[in-house]
C-alpha positions as protocol buffer text, in pm:
chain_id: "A"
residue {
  index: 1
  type: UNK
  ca { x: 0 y: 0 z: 0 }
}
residue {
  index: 2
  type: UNK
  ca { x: 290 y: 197 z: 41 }
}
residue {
  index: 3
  type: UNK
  ca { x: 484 y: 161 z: -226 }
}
residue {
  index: 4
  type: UNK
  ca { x: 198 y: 209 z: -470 }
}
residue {
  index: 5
  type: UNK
  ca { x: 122 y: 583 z: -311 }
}
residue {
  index: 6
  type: UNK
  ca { x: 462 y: 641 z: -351 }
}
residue {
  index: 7
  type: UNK
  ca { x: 470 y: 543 z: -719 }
}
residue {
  index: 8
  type: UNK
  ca { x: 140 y: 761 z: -821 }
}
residue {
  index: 9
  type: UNK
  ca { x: 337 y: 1098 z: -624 }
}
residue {
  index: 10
  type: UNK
  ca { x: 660 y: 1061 z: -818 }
}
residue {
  index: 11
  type: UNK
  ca { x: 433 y: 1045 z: -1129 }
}
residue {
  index: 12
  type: UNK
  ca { x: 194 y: 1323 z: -1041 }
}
residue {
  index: 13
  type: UNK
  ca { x: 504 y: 1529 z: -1004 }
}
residue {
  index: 14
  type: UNK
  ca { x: 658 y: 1486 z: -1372 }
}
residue {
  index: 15
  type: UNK
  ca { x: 630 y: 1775 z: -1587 }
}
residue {
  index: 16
  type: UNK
  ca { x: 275 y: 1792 z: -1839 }
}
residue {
  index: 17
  type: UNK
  ca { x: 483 y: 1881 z: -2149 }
}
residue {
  index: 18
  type: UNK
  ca { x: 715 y: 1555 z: -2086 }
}
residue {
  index: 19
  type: UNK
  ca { x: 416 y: 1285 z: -2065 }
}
residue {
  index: 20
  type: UNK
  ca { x: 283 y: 1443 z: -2377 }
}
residue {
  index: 21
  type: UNK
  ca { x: 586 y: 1426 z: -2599 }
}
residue {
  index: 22
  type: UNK
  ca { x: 564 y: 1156 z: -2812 }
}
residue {
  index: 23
  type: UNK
  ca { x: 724 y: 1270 z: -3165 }
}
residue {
  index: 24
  type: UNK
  ca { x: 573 y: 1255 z: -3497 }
}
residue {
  index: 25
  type: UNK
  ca { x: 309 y: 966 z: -3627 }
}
residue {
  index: 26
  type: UNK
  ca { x: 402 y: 842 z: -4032 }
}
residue {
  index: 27
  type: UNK
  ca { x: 58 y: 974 z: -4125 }
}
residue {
  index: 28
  type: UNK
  ca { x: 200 y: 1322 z: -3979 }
}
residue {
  index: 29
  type: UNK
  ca { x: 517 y: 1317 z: -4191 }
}
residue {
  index: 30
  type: UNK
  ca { x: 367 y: 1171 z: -4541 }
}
residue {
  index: 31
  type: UNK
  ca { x: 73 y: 1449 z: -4501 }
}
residue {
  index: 32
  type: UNK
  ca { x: 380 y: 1703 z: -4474 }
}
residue {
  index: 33
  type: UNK
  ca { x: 565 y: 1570 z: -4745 }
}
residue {
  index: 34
  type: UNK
  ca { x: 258 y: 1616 z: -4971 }
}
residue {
  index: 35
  type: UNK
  ca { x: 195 y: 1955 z: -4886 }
}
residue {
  index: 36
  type: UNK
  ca { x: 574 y: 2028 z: -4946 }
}
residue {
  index: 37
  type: UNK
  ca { x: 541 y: 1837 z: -5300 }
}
residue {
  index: 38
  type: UNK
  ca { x: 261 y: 2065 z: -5374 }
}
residue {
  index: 39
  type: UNK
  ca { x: 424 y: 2371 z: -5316 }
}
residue {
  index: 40
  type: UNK
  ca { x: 773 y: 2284 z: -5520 }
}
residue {
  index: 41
  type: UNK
  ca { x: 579 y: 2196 z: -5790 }
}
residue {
  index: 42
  type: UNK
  ca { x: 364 y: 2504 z: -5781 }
}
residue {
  index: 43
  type: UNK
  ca { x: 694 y: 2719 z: -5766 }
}
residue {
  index: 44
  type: UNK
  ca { x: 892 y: 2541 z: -6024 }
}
residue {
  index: 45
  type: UNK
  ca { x: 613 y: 2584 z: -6264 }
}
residue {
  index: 46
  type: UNK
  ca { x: 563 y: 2963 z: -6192 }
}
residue {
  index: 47
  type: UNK
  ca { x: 961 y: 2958 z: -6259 }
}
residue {
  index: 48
  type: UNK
  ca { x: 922 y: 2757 z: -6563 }
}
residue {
  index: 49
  type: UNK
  ca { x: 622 y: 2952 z: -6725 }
}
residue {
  index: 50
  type: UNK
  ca { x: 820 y: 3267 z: -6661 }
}
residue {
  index: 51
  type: UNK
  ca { x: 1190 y: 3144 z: -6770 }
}
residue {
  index: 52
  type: UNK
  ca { x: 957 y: 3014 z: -7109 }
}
residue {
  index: 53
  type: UNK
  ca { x: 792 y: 3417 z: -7129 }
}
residue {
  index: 54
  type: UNK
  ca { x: 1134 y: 3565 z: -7049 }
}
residue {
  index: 55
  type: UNK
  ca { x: 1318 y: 3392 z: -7310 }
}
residue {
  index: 56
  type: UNK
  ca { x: 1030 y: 3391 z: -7598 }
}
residue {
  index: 57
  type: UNK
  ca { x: 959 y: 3784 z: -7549 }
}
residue {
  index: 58
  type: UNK
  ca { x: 1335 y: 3824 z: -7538 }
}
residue {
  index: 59
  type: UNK
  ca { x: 1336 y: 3630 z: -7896 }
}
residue {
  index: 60
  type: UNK
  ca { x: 1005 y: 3840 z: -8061 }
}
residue {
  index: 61
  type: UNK
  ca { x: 1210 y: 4165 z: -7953 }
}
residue {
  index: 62
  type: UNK
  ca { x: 1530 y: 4058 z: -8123 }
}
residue {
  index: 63
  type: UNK
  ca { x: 1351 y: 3971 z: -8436 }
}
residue {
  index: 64
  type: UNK
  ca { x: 1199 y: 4302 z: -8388 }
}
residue {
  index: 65
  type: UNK
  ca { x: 1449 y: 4504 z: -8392 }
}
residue {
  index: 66
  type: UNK
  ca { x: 1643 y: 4348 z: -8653 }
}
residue {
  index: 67
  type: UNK
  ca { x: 1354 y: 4394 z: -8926 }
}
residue {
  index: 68
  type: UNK
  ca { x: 1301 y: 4771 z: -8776 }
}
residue {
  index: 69
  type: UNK
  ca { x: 1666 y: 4774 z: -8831 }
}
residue {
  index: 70
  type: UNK
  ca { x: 1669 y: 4670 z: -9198 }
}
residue {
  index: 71
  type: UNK
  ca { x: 1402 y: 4849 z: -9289 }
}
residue {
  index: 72
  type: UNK
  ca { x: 1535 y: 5193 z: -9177 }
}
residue {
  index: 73
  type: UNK
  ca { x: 1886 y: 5129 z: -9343 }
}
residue {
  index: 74
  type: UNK
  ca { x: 1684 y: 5012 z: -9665 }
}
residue {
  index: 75
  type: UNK
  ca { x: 1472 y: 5404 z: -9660 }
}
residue {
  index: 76
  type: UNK
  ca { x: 1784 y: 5570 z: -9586 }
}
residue {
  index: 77
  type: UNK
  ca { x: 2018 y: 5414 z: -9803 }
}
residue {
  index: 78
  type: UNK
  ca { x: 1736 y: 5475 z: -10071 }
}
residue {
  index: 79
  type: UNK
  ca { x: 1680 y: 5812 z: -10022 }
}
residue {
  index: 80
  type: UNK
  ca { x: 2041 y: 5854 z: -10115 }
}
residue {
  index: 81
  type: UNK
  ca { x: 2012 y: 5665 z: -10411 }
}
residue {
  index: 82
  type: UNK
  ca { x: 2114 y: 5803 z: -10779 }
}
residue {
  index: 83
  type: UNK
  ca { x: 1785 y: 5884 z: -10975 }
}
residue {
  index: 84
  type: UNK
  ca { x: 1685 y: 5667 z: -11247 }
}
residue {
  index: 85
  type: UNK
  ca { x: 1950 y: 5362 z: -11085 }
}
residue {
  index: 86
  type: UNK
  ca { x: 1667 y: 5156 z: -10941 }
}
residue {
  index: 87
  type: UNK
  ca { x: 1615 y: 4797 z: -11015 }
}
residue {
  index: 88
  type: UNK
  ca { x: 1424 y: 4488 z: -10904 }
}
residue {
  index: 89
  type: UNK
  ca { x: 1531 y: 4138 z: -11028 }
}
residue {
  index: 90
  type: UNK
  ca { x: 1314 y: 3791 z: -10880 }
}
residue {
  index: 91
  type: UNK
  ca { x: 1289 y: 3509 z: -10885 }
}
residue {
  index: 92
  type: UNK
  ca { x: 1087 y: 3160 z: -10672 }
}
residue {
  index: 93
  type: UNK
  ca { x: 1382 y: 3191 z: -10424 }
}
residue {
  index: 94
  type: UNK
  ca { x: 1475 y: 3557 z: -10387 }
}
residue {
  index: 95
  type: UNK
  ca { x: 1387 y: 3881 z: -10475 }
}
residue {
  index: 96
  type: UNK
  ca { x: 1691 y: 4148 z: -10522 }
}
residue {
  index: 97
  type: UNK
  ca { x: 1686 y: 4532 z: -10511 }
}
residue {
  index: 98
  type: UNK
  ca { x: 1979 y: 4708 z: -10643 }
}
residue {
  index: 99
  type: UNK
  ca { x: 2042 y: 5031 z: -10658 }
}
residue {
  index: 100
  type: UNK
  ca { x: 2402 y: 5344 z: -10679 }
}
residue {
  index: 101
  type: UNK
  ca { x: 2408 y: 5543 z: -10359 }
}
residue {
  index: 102
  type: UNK
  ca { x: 2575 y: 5900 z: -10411 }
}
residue {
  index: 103
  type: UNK
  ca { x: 2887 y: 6002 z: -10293 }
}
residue {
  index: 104
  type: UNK
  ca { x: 2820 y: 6341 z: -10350 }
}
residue {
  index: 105
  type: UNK
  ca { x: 2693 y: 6582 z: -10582 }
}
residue {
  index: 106
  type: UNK
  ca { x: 2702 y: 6953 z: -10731 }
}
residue {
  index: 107
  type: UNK
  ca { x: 2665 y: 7162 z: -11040 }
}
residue {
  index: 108
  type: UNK
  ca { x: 2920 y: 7162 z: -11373 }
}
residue {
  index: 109
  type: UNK
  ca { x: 3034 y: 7472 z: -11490 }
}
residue {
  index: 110
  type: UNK
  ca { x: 3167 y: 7321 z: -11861 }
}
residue {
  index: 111
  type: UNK
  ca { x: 3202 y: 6933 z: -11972 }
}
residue {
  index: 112
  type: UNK
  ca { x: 3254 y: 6756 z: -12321 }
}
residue {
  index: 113
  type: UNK
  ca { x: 2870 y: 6737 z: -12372 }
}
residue {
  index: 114
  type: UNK
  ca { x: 2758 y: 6627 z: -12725 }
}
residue {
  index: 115
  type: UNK
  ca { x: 2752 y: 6783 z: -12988 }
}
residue {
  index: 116
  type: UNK
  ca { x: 3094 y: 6916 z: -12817 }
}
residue {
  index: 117
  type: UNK
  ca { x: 3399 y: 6711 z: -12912 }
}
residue {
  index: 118
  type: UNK
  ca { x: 3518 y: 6492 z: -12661 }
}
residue {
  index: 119
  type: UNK
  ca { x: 3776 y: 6635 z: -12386 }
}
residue {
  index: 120
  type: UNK
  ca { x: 3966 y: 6445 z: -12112 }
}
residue {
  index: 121
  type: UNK
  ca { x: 3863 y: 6730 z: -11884 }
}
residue {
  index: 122
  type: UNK
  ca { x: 3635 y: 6997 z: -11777 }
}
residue {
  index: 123
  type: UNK
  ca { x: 3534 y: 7245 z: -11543 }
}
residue {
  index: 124
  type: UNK
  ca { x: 3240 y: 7212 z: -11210 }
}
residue {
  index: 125
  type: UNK
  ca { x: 3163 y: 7342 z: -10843 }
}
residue {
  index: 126
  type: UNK
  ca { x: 3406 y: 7156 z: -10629 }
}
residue {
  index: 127
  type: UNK
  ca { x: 3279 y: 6892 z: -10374 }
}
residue {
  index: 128
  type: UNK
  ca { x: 3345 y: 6903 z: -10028 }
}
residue {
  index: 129
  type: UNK
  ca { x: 3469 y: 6553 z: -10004 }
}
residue {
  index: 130
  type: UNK
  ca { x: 3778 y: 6401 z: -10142 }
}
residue {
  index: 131
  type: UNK
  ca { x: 3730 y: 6179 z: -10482 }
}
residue {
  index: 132
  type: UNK
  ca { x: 3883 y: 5827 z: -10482 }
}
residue {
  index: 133
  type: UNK
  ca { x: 4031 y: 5696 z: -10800 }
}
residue {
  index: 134
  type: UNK
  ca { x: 3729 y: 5410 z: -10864 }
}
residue {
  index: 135
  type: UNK
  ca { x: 3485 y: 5675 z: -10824 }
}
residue {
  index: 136
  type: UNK
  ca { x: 3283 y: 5782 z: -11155 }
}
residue {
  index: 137
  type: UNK
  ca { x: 3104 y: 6126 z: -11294 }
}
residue {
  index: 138
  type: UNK
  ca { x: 2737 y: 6083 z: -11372 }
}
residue {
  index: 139
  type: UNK
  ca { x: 2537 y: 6290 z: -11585 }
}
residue {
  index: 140
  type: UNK
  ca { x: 2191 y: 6316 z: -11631 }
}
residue {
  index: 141
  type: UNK
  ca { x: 2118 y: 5954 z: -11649 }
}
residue {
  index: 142
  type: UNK
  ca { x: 1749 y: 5851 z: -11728 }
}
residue {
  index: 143
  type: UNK
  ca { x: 1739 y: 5481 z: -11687 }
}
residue {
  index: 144
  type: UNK
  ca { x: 1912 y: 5192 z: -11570 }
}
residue {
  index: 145
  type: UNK
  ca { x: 2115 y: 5061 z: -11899 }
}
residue {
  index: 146
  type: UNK
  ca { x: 2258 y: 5395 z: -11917 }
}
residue {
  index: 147
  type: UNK
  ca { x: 2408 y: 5357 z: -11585 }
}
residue {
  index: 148
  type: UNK
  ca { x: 2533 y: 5010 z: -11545 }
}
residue {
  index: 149
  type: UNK
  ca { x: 2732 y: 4814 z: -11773 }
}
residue {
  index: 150
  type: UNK
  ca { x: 3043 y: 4960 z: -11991 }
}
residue {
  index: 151
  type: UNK
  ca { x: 3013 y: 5313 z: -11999 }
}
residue {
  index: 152
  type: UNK
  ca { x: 3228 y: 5374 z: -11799 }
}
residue {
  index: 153
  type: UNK
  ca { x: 3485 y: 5193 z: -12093 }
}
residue {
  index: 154
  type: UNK
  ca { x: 3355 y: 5387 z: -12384 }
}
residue {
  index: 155
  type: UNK
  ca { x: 3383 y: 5713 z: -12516 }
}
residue {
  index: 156
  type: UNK
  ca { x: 3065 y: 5877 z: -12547 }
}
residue {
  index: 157
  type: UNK
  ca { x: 2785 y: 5799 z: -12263 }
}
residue {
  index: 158
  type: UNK
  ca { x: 2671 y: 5935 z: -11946 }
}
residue {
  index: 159
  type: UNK
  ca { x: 2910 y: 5731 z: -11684 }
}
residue {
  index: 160
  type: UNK
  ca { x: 3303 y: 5787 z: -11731 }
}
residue {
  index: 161
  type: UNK
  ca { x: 3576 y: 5726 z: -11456 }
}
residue {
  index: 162
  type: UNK
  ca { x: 3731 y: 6014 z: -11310 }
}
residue {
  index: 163
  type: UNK
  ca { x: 4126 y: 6032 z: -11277 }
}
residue {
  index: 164
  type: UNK
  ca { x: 4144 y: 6330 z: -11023 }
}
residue {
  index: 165
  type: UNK
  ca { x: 3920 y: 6616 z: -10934 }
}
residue {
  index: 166
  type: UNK
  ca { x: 4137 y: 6924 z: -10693 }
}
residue {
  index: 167
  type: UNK
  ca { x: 3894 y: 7255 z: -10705 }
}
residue {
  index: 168
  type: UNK
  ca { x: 3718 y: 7314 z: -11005 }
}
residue {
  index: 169
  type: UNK
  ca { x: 3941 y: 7104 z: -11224 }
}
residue {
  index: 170
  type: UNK
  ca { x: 3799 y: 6796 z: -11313 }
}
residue {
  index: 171
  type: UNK
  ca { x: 4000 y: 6556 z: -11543 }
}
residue {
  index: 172
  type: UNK
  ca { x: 3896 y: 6175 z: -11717 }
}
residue {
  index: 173
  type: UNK
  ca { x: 4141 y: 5906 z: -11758 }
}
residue {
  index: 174
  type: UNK
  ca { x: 4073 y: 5975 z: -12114 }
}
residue {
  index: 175
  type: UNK
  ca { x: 3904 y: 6206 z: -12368 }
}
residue {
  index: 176
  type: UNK
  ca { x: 3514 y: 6163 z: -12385 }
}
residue {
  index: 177
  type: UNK
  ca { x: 3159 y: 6289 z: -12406 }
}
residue {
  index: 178
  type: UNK
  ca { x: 2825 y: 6287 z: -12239 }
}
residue {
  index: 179
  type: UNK
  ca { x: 2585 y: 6202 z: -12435 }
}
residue {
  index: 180
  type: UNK
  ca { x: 2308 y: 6469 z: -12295 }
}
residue {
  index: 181
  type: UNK
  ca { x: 2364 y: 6821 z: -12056 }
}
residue {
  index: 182
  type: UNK
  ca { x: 2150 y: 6843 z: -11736 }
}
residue {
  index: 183
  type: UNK
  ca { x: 1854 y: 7114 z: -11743 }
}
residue {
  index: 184
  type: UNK
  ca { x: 2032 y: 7176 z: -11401 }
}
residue {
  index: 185
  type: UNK
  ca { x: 2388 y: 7151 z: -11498 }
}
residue {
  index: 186
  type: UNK
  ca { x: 2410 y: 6901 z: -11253 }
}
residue {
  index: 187
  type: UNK
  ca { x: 2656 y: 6612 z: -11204 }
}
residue {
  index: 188
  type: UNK
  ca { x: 2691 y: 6296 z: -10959 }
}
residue {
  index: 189
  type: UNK
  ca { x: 2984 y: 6117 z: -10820 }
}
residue {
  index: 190
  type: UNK
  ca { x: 2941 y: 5751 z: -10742 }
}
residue {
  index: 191
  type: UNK
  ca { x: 3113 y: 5415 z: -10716 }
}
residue {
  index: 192
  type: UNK
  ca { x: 2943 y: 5107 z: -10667 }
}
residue {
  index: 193
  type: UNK
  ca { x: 2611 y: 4901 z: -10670 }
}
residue {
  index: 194
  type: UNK
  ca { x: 2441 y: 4732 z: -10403 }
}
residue {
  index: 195
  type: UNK
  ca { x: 2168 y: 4489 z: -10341 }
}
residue {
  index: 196
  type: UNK
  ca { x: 1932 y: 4400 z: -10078 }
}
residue {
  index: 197
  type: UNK
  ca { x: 1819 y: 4059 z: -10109 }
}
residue {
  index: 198
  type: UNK
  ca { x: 1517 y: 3870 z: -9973 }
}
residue {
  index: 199
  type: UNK
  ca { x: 1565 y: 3507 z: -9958 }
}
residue {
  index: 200
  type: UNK
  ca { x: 1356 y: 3235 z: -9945 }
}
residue {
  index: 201
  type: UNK
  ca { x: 1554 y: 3086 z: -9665 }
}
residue {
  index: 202
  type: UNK
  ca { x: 1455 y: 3360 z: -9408 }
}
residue {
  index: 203
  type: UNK
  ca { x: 1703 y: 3582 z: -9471 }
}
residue {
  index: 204
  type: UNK
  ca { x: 1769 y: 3963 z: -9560 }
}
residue {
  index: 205
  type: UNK
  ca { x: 2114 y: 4036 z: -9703 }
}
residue {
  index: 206
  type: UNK
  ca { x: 2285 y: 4335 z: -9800 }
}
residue {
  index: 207
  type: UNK
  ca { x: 2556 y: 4329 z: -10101 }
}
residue {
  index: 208
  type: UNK
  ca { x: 2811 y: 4597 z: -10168 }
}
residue {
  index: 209
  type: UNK
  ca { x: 3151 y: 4658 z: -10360 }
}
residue {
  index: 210
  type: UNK
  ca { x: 3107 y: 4459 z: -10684 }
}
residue {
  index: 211
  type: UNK
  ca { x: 3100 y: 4726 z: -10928 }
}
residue {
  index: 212
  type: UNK
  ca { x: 2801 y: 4810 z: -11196 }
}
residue {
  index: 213
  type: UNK
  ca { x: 2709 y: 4544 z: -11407 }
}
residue {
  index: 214
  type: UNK
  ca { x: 2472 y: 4544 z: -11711 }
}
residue {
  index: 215
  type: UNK
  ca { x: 2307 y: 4232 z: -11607 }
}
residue {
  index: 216
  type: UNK
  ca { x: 2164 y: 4286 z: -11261 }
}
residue {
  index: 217
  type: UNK
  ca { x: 2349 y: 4029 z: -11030 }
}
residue {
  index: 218
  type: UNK
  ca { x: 2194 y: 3775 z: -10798 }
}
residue {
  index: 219
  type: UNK
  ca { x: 2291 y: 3601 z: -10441 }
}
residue {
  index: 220
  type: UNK
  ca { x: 2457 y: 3307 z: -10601 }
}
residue {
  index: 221
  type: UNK
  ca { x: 2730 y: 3585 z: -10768 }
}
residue {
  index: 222
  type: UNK
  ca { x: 2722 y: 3805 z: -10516 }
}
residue {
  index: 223
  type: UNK
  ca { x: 2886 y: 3611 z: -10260 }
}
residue {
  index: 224
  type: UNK
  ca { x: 2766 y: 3597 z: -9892 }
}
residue {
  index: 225
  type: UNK
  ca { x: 2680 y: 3967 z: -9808 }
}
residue {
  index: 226
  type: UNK
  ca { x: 2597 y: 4088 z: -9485 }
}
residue {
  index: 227
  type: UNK
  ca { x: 2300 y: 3946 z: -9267 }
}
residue {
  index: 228
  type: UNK
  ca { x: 2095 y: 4193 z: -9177 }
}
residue {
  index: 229
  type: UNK
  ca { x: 1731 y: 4041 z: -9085 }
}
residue {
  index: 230
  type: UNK
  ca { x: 1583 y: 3637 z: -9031 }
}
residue {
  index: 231
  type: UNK
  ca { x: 1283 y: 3491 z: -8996 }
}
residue {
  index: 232
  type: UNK
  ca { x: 1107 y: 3612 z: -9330 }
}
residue {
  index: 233
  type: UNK
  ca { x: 839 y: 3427 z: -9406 }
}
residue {
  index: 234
  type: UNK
  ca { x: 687 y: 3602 z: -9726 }
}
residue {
  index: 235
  type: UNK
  ca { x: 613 y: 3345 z: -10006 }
}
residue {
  index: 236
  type: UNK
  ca { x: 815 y: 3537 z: -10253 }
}
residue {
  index: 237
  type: UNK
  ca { x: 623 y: 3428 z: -10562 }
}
residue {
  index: 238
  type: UNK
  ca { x: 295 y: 3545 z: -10442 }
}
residue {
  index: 239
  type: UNK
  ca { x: 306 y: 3811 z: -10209 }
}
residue {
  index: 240
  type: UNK
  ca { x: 686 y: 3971 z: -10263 }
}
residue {
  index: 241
  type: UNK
  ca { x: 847 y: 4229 z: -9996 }
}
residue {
  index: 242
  type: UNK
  ca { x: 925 y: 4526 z: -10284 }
}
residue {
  index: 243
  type: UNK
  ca { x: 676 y: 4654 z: -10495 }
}
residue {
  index: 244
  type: UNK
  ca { x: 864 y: 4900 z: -10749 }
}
residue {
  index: 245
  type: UNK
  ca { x: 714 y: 5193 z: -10960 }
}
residue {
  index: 246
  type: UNK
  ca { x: 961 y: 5349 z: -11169 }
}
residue {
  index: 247
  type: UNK
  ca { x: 1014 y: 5765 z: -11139 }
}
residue {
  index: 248
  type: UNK
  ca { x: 936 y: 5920 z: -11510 }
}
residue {
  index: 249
  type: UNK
  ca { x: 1076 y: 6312 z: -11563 }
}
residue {
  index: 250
  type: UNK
  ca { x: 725 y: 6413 z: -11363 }
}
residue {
  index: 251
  type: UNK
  ca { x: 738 y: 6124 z: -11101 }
}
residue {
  index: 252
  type: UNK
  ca { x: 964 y: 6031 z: -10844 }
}
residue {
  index: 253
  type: UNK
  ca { x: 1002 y: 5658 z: -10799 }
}
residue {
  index: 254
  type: UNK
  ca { x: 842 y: 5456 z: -10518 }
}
residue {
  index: 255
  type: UNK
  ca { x: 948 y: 5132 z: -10312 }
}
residue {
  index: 256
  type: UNK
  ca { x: 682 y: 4978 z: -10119 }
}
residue {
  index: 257
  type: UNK
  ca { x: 820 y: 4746 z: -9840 }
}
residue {
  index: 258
  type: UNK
  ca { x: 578 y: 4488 z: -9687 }
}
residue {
  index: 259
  type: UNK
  ca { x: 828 y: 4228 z: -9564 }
}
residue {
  index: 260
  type: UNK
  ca { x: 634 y: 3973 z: -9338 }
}
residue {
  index: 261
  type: UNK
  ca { x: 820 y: 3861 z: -9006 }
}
residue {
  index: 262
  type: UNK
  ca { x: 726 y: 3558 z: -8789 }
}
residue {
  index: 263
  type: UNK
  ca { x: 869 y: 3417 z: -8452 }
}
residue {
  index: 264
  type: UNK
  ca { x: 736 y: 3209 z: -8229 }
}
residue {
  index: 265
  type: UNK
  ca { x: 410 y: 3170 z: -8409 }
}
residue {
  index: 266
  type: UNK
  ca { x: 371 y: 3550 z: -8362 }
}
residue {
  index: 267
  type: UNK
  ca { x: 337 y: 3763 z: -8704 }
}
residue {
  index: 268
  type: UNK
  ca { x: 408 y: 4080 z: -8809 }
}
residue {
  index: 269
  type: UNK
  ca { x: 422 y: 4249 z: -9156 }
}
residue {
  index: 270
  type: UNK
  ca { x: 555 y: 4594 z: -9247 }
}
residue {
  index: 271
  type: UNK
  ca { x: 385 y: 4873 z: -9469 }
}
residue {
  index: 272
  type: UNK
  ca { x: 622 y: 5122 z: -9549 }
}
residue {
  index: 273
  type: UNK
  ca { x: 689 y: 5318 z: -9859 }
}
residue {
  index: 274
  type: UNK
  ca { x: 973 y: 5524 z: -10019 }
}
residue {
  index: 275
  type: UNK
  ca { x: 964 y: 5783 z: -10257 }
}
residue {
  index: 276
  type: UNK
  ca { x: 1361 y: 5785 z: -10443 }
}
residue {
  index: 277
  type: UNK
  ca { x: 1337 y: 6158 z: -10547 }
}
residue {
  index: 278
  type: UNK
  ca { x: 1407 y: 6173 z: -10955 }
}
residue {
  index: 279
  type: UNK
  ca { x: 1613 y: 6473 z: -11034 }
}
residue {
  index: 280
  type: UNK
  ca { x: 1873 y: 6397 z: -11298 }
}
């Protein structure tokens, strides 16, 4: 009788907290790894959906900004373009626009124009820009042929090499003769051609420093150019990029643009026009 009074005072004397402790129950710990589960997979998928935003916004902006990019260098390179030097060559895998940017330009005081006899030089308004020795004199040129090819190489035509020009002094590397003045008296210095291409691939190129040629060029001559735009997706032999109307003396040429862009599955087509002012 004792002993078992004893017994129930020692154990009414032990702490509450340390005859409740009795540690977790497996139902306790799998209901906690479930929750847990829950969660990562809720947070890796909010990562994942925004990694998968980040990245595809990051590649519509980039496509972006190269077609902005080609299409401003295409209207300013344009609007600098020779009159009358405008072209547009196609074909099912490409379509080409070429084109003679000017160096510079001013008036002619006195040149070799027919019916003069030819001269190896002449008089004009200097330039404020130094001439290079593969640069060429242009005068009053009307339409492509009489641009490209060899007139540069013959005697009588409207494009001739120039062998130095210091002040007013102009002089040819060898006697010739324009075929027609200027109403203007005006002349143009230029040197070479170039092309931008759209290619059936996806690609825009730009092509410079190959000279003038009579037959307009295409990709497969011109070498590999300069990558300017991707991810074209215009079906170049029904709806092409550049739609060309020739200036006339009463005109001034227009370019309309309407290349079509497309990255991931999001579209975007351009409407842009530019007028190439015609005054020979």
């Amino acid at each position: 009788m004792i002993k078992g009074r004893c017994s129930s005072q020692v154990q009414s004397k032990m702490p509450s907290n340390m005859r409740a402790s009795r540690g977790f129950t497996l139902v306790e710990m799998v209901t906690v790894i479930v929750i847990l589960g829950v969660l990562v997979v809720g947070v890796s998928s909010f990562v994942v959906l925004g990694t998968r935003i980040f990245v595809e916004s990051t590649s519509v902006d980039q496509v972006l900004s190269q077609s902005r990019f080609v299409v401003e260098r295409m209207t300013r390179e344009l609007r600098n373009a020779l009159p009358n030097s405008l072209r547009v060559t196609s074909a099912t895998n490409y379509q080409c626009l070429e084109f003679v940017p000017i160096v510079t330009s001013s008036s002619y005081v006195d040149l070799p124009i027919a019916p003069a006899v030819a001269a190896d030089n002449g008089s004009v308004m200097p330039v404020p820009i130094a001439i290079n020795s593969t640069d060429k004199i242009v005068v009053y040129p009307l339409t492509p042929s009489q641009i490209y090819g060899t007139n540069p190489a013959g005697t009588s035509g409207r494009v001739f090499n120039i062998s130095s020009l210091a002040g007013n002094a102009i002089e040819f590397e060898r006697e010739v003769q324009f075929s027609q003045a200027s109403p203007q008296k005006r002349y143009f210095v230029v040197s070479d051609a170039l092309s931008y291409c759209f290619l059936s691939s996806g690609e825009v190129r730009r092509y410079s420093h190959y000279g003038l040629q009579s037959l307009q060029p295409t990709p497969a001559t011109l070498g590999s150019g300069v990558l300017m735009a991707e991810n074209l997706v215009d079906d170049l032999s029904i709806q092409p990029p550049i739609s060309f109307t020739p200036g006339t003396l009463i005109n001034n040429a227009v370019v309309q643009l309407s290349p079509k862009f497309e990255v991931n599955g999001q579209a975007f087509q351009y409407q842009h026009q530019v007028q190439v002012i015609n005054v020979p």
